[in-house]
mmCIF file of C-alpha atoms in Angstrom:
data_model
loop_
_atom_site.group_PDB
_atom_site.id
_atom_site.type_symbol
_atom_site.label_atom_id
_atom_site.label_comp_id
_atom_site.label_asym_id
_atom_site.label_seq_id
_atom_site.Cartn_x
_atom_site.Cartn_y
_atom_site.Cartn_z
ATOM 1 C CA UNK A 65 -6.412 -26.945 -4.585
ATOM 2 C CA UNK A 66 -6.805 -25.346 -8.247
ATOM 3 C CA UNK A 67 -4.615 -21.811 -8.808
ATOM 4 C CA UNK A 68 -6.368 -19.227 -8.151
ATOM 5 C CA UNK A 69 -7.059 -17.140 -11.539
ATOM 6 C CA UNK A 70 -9.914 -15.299 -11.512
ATOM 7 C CA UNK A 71 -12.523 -13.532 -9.995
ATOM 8 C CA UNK A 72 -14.784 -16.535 -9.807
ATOM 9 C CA UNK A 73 -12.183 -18.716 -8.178
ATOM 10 C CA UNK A 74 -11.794 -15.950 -5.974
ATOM 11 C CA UNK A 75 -15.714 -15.971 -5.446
ATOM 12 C CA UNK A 76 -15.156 -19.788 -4.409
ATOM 13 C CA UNK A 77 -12.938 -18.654 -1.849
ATOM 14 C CA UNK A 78 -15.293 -16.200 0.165
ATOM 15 C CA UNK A 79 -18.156 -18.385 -0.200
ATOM 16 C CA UNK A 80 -16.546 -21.114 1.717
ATOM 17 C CA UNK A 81 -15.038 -18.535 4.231
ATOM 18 C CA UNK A 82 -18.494 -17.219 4.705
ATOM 19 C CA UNK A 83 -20.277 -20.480 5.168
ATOM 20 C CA UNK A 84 -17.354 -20.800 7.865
ATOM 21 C CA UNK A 85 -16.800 -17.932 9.952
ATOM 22 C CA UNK A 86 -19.821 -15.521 11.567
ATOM 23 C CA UNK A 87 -19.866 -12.601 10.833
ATOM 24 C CA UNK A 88 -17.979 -9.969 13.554
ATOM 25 C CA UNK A 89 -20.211 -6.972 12.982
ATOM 26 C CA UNK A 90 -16.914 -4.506 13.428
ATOM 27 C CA UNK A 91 -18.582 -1.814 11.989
ATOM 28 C CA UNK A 92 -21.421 -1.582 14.680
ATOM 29 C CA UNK A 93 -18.825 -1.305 17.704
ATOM 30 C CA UNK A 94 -15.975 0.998 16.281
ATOM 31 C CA UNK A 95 -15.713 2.182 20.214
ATOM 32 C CA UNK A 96 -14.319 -1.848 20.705
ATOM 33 C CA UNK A 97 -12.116 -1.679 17.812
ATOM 34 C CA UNK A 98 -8.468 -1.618 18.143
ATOM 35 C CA UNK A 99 -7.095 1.190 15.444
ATOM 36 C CA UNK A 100 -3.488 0.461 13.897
ATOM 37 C CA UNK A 101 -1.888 3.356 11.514
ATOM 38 C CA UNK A 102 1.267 1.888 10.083
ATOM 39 C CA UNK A 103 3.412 5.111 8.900
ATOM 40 C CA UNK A 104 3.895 4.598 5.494
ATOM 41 C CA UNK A 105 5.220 7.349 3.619
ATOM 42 C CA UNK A 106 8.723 7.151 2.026
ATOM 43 C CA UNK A 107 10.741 6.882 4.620
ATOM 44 C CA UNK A 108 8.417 4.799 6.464
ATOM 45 C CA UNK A 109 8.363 2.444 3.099
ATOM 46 C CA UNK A 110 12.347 2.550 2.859
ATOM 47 C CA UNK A 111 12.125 0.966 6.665
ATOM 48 C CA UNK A 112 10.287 -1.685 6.073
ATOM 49 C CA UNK A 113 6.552 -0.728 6.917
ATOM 50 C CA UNK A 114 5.559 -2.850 4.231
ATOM 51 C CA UNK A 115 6.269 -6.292 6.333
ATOM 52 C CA UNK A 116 5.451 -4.430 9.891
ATOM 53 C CA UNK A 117 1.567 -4.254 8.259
ATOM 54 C CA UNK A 118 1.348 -7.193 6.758
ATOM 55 C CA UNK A 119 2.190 -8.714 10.544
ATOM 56 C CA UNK A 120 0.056 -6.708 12.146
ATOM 57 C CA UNK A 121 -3.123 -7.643 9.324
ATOM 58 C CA UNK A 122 -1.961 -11.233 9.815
ATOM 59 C CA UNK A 123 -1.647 -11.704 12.986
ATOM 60 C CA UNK A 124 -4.487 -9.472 14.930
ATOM 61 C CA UNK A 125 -6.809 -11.873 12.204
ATOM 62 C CA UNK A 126 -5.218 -14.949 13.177
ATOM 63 C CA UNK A 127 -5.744 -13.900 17.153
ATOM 64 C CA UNK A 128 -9.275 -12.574 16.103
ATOM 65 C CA UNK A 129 -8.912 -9.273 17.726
ATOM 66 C CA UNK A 130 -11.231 -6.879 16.453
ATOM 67 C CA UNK A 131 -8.450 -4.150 14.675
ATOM 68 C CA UNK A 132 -8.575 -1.824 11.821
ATOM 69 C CA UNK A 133 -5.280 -1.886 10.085
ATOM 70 C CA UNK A 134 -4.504 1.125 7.674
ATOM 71 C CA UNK A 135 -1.350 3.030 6.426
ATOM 72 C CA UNK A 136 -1.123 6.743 7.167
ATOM 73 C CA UNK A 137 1.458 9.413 6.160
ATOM 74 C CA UNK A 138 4.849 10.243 7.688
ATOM 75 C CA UNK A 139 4.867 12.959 10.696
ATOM 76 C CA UNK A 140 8.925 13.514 10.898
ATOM 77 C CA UNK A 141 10.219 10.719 12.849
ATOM 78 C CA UNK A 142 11.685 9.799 10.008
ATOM 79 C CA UNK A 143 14.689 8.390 12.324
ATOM 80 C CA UNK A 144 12.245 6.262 14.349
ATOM 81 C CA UNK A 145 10.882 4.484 11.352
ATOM 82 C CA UNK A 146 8.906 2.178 11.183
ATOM 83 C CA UNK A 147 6.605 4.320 13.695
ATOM 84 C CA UNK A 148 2.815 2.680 14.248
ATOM 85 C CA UNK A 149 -0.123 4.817 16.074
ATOM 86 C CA UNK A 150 -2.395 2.309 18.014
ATOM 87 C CA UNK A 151 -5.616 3.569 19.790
ATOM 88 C CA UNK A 152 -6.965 1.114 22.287
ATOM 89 C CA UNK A 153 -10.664 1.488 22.872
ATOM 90 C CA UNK A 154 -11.897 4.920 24.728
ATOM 91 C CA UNK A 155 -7.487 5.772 25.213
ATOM 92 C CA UNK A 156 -5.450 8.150 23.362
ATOM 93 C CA UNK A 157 -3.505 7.586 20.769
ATOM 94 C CA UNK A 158 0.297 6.112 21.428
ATOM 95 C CA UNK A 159 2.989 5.949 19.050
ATOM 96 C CA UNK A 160 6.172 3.000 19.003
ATOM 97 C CA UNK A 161 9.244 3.390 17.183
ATOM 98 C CA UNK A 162 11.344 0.991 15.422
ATOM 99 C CA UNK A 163 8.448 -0.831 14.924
ATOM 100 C CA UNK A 164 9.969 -4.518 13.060
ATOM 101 C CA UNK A 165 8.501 -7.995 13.523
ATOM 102 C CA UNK A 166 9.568 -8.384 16.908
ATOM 103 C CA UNK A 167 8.215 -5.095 18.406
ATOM 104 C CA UNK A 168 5.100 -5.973 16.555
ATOM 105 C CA UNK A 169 4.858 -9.228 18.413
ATOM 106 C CA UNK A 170 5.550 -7.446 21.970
ATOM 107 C CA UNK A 171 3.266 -4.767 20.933
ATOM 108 C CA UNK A 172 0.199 -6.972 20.261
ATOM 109 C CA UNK A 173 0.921 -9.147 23.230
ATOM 110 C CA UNK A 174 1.796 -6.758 25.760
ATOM 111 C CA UNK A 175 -0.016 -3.025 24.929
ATOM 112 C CA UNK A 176 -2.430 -4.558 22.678
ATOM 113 C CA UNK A 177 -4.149 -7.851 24.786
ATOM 114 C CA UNK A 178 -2.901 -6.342 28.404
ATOM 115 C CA UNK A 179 -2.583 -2.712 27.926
ATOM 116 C CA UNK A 180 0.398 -2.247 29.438
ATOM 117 C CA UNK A 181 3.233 0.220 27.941
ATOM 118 C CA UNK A 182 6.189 -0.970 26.141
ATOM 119 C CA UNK A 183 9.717 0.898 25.749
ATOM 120 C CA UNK A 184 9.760 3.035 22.505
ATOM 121 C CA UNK A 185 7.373 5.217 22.874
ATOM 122 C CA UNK A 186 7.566 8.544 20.987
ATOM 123 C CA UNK A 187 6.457 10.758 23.230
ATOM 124 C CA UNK A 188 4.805 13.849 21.584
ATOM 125 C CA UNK A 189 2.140 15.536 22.588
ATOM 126 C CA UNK A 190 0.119 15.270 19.402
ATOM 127 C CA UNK A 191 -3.466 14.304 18.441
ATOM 128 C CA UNK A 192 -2.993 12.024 15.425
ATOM 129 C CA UNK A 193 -0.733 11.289 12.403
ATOM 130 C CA UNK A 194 -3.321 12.709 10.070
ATOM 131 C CA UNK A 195 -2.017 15.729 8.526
ATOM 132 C CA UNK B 167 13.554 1.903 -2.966
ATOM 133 C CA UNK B 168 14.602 -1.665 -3.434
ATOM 134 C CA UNK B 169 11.677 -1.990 -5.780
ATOM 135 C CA UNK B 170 8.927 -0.724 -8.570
ATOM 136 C CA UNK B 171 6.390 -1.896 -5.991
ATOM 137 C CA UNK B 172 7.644 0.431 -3.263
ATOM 138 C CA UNK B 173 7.761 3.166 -5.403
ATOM 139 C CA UNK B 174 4.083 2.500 -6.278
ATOM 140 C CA UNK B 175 2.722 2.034 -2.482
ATOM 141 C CA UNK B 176 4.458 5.276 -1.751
ATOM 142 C CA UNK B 177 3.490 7.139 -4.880
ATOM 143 C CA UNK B 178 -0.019 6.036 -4.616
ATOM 144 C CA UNK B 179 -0.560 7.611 -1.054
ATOM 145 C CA UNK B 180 0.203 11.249 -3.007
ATOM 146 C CA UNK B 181 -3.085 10.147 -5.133
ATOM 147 C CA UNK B 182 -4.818 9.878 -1.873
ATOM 148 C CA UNK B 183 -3.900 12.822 -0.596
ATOM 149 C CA UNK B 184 -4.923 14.861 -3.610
ATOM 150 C CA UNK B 185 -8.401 13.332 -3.002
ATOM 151 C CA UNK B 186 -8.277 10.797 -6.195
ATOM 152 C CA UNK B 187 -11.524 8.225 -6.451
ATOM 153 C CA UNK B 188 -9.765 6.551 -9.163
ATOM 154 C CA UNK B 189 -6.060 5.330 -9.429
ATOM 155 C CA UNK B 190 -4.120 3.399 -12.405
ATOM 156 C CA UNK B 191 -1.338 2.025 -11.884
ATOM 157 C CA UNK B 192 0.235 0.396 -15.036
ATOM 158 C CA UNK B 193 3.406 -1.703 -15.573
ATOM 159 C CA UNK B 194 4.263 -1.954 -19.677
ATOM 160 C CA UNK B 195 6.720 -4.233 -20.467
ATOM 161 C CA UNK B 196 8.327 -3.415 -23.960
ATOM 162 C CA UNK B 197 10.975 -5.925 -24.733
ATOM 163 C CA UNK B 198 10.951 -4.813 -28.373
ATOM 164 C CA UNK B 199 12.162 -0.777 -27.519
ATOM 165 C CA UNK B 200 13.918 -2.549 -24.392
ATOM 166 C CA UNK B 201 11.547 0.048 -22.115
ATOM 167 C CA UNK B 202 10.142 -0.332 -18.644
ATOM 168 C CA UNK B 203 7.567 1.861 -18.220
ATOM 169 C CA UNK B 204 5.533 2.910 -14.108
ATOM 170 C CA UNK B 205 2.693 4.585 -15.219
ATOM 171 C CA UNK B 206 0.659 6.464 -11.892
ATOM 172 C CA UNK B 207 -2.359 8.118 -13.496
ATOM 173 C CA UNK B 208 -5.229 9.794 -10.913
ATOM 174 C CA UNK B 209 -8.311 11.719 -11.128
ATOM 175 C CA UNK B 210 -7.279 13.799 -7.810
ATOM 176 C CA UNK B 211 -7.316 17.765 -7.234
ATOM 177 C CA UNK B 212 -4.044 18.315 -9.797
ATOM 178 C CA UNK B 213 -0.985 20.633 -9.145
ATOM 179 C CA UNK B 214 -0.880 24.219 -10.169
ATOM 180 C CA UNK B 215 2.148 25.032 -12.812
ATOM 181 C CA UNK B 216 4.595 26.201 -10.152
ATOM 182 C CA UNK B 217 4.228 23.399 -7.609
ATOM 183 C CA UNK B 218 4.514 20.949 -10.711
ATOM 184 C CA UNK B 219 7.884 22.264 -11.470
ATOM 185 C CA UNK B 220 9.130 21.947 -7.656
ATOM 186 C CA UNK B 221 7.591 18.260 -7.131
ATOM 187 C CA UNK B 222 10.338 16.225 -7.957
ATOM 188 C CA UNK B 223 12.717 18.727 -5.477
ATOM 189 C CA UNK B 224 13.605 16.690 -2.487
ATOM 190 C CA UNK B 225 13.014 19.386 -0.349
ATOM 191 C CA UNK B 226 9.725 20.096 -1.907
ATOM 192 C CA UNK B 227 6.342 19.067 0.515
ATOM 193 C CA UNK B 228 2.905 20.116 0.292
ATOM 194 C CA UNK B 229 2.735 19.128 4.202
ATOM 195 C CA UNK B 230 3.818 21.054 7.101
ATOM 196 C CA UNK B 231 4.589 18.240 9.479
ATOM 197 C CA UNK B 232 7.878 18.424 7.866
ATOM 198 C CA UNK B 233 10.500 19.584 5.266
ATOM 199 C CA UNK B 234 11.121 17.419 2.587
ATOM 200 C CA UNK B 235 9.149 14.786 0.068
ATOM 201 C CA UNK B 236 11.286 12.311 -1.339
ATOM 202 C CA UNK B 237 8.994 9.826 -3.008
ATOM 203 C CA UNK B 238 9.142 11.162 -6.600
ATOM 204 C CA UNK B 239 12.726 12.743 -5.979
ATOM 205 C CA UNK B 240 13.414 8.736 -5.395
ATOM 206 C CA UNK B 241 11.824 7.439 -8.102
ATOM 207 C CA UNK B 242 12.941 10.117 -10.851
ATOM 208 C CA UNK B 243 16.543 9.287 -9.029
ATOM 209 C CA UNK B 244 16.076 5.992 -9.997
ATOM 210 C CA UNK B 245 14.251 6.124 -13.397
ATOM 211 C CA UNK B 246 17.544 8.531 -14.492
ATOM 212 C CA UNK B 247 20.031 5.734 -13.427
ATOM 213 C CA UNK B 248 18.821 3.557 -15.616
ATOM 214 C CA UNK B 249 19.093 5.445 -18.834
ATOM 215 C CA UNK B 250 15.175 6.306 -18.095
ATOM 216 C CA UNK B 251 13.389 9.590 -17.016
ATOM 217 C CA UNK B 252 10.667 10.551 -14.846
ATOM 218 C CA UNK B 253 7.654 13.181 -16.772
ATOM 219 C CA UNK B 254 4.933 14.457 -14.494
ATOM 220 C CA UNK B 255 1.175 16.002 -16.064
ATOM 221 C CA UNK B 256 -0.920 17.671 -14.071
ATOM 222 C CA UNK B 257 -4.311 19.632 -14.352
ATOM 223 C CA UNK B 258 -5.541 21.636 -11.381
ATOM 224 C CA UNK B 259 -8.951 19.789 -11.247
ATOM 225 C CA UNK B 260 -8.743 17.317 -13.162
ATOM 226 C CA UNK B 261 -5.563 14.898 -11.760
ATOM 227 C CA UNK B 262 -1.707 14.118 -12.650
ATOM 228 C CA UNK B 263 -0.106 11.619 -14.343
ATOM 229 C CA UNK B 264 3.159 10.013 -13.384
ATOM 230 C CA UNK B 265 5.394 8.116 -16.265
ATOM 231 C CA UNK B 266 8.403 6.632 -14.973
ATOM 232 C CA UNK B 267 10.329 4.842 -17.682
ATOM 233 C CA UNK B 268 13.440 2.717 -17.554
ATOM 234 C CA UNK B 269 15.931 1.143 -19.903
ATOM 235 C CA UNK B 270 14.510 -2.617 -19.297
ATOM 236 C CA UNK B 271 17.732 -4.368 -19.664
ATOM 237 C CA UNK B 272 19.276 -2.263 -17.393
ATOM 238 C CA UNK B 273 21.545 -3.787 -14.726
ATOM 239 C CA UNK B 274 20.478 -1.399 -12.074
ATOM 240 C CA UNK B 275 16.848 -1.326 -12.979
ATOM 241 C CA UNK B 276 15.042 -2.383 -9.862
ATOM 242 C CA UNK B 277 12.498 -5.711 -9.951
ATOM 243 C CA UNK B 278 8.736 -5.491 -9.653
ATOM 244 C CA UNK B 279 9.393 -6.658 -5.896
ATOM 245 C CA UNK B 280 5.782 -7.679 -4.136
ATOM 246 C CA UNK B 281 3.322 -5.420 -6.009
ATOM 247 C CA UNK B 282 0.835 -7.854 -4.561
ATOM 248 C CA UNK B 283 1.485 -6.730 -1.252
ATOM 249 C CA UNK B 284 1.466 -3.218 -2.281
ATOM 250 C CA UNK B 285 -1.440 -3.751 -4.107
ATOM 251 C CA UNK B 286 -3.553 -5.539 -1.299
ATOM 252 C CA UNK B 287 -2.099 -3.272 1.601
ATOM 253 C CA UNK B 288 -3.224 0.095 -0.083
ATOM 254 C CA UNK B 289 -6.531 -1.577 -0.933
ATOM 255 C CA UNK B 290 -6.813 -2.678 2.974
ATOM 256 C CA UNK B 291 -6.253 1.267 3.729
ATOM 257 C CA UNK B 292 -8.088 2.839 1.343
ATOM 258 C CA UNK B 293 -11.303 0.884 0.025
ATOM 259 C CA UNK B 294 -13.127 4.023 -1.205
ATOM 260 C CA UNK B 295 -10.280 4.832 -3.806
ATOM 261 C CA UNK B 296 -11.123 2.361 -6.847
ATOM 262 C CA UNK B 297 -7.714 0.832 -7.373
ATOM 263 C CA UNK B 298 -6.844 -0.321 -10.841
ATOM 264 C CA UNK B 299 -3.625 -2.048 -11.663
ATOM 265 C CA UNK B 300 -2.618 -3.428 -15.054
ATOM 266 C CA UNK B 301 0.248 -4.977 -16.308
ATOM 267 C CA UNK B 302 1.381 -5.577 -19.821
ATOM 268 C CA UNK B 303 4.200 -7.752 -21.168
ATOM 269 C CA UNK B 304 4.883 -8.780 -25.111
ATOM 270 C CA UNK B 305 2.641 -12.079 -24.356
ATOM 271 C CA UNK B 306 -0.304 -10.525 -22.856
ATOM 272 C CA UNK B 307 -2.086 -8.216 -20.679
ATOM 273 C CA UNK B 308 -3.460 -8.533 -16.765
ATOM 274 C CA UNK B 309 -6.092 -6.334 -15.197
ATOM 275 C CA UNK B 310 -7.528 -6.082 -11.707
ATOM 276 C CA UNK B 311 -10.020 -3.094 -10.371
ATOM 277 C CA UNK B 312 -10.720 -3.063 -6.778
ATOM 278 C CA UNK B 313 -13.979 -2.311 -7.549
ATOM 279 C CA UNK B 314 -14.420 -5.782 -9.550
ATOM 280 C CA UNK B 315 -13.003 -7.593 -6.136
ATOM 281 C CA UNK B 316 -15.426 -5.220 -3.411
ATOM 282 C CA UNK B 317 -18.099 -5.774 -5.332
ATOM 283 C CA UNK B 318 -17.258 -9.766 -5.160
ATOM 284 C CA UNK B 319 -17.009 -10.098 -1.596
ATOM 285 C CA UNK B 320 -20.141 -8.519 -0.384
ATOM 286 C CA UNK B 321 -19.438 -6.948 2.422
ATOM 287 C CA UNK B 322 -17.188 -9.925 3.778
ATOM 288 C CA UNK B 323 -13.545 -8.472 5.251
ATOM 289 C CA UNK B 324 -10.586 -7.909 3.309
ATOM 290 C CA UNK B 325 -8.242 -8.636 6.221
ATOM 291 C CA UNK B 326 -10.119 -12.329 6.276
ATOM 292 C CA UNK B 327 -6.664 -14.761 5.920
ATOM 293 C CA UNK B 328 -7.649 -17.124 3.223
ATOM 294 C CA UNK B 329 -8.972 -13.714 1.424
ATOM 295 C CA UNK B 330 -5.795 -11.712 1.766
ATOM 296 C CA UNK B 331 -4.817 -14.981 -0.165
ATOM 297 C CA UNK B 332 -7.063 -15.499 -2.049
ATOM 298 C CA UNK B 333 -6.566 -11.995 -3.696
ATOM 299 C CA UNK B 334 -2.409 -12.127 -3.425
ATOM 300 C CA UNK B 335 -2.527 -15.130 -5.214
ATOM 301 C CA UNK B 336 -4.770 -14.191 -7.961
ATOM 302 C CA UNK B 337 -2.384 -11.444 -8.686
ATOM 303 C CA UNK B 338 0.854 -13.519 -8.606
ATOM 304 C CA UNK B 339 -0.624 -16.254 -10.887
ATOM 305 C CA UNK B 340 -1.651 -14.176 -13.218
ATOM 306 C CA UNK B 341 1.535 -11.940 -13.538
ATOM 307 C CA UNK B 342 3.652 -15.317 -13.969
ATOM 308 C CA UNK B 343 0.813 -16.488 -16.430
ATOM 309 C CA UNK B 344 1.425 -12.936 -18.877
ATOM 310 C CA UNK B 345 5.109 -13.813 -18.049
ATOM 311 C CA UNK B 346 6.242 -10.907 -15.589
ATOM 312 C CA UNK B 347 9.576 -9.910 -15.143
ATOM 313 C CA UNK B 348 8.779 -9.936 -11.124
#
């Protein structure tokens, strides 16, 4: 395959994943939508965040499970880093600590596809990272 | 931080916060003067005089989650130990500019790292902020607006695999094209 240079190779690239792949219409269900908030401020960042997303982007697209994926700020469990907010579809919002590869996997397989609770919860009685 | 790109994923998200539509993030290269120089420029809500000259205060936060704000405490850190400096600008209304600059050749000067990642993650978050990264280097000059890519893809996902990718290695290419430092 020729390097990718430009914004017309790139072009080549989603025309052949659209001719592929139909298109999920995720934005007319958000209520189905699995929402991920990777903490990524500083401290979050200095933990490794970076890689916890990246898994979490990679791997809920590879499974094809309908997820948003975005970074959010730090609340103070600055300790606990890297901390990830997921909110299943019609629950609350739960937070996990020491969030690395690993937990990522466990989180996906076990809260995630069979919404059942894994250990390292945070438990708080808060709304949502935002502000 | 281990890296210029983690500095600029964190730095960015104080951008966001101050409501910025546009972001430019660029990376000079200056062999010649031996300088390495972050440049974080936004058109966000600004900083008044006072809370300028507390930003870089570890202890300094305009949240109340919590009591301190490393991120440009880190990077001016970091700019200093490597014979650099860290100068902030800011208009109330009108944005704030952030110019980290380091002694190049400087043993302890940290490397670019993944600014690919950092670059396609904040994009992923925040695809309403138009995202411009540049980097220049004594050979040449590489640009990229996340406008430019949006506008591309027509509505089809960013977190698509072979379009993560697709964009990650556009950006890699051409930074070992202009001859990065990485």
């Amino acid at each position: 395959m020729t390097k990718i240079k430009s914004l017309a190779d790139l072009k080549k690239i989603r025309d052949e994943v659209q001719s592929k792949i139909k298109l999920r219409e995720n934005s007319d269900h958000p209520e189905q939508t699995v929402q991920i908030k990777v903490g990524m401020a500083t401290c979050g960042i200095a933990s490794g965040a970076k890689e916890t997303m990246n898994y979490f982007v990679e791997e809920l697209e590879q499974q094809a499970i309908d997820a948003v994926v975005t970074q959010t700020g730090c609340m103070g469990y600055c300790y606990a880093e890297p901390t990830v907010e997921i909110t299943l579809p019609g629950k609350g919002p739960v937070v996990f600590g020491y969030v690395n590869k690993s937990k990522a996997e466990e989180i996906i397989e076990v809260y995630i596809k069979r919404g059942k609770l894994v250990d390292g919860i945070i438990p708080v009685n808060f709304k949502t990272i935002d502000e | 931080m281990k890296t210029i790109s983690e500095h600029i994923l964190d730095i960015v998200q104080n951008s966001v916060r101050a409501k910025a539509t546009l972001i430019e993030i660029i990376v000079d290269e200056d062999k010649k003067n031996d300088i390495y120089t972050l440049i974080i420029r936004d058109n966000g809500c600004g900083m008044d005089e006072q809370t300028l000259q507390q930003a870089t205060e570890p202890f300094f936060t305009s949240r109340n989650t919590r009591k301190v704000g490393m991120g440009l405490a880190l990077l001016k850190q970091n700019a200093e130990q490597c014979g650099g400096k860290l100068e902030l600008k800011s208009k109330e209304g009108m944005g704030t500019e952030i110019k980290a600059v380091f002694q190049l050749s400087n043993i302890d000067r940290p490397p670019l790292g993944d600014v690919w990642n950092s670059y396609y993650l904040t994009l992923l978050s925040y695809k309403k902020v138009e995202l411009k990264y540049t980097h220049k280097t004594t050979k040449s000059i590489f640009e990229i607006s996340s406008d430019d890519i949006i506008k591309m893809l027509d509505g089809m996902p960013l977190n698509n695999k072979e379009i993560k990718n697709g964009i990650i290695e556009l950006i890699k290419n051409n930074l070992t094209d202009i001859k990065a430092t990485l």
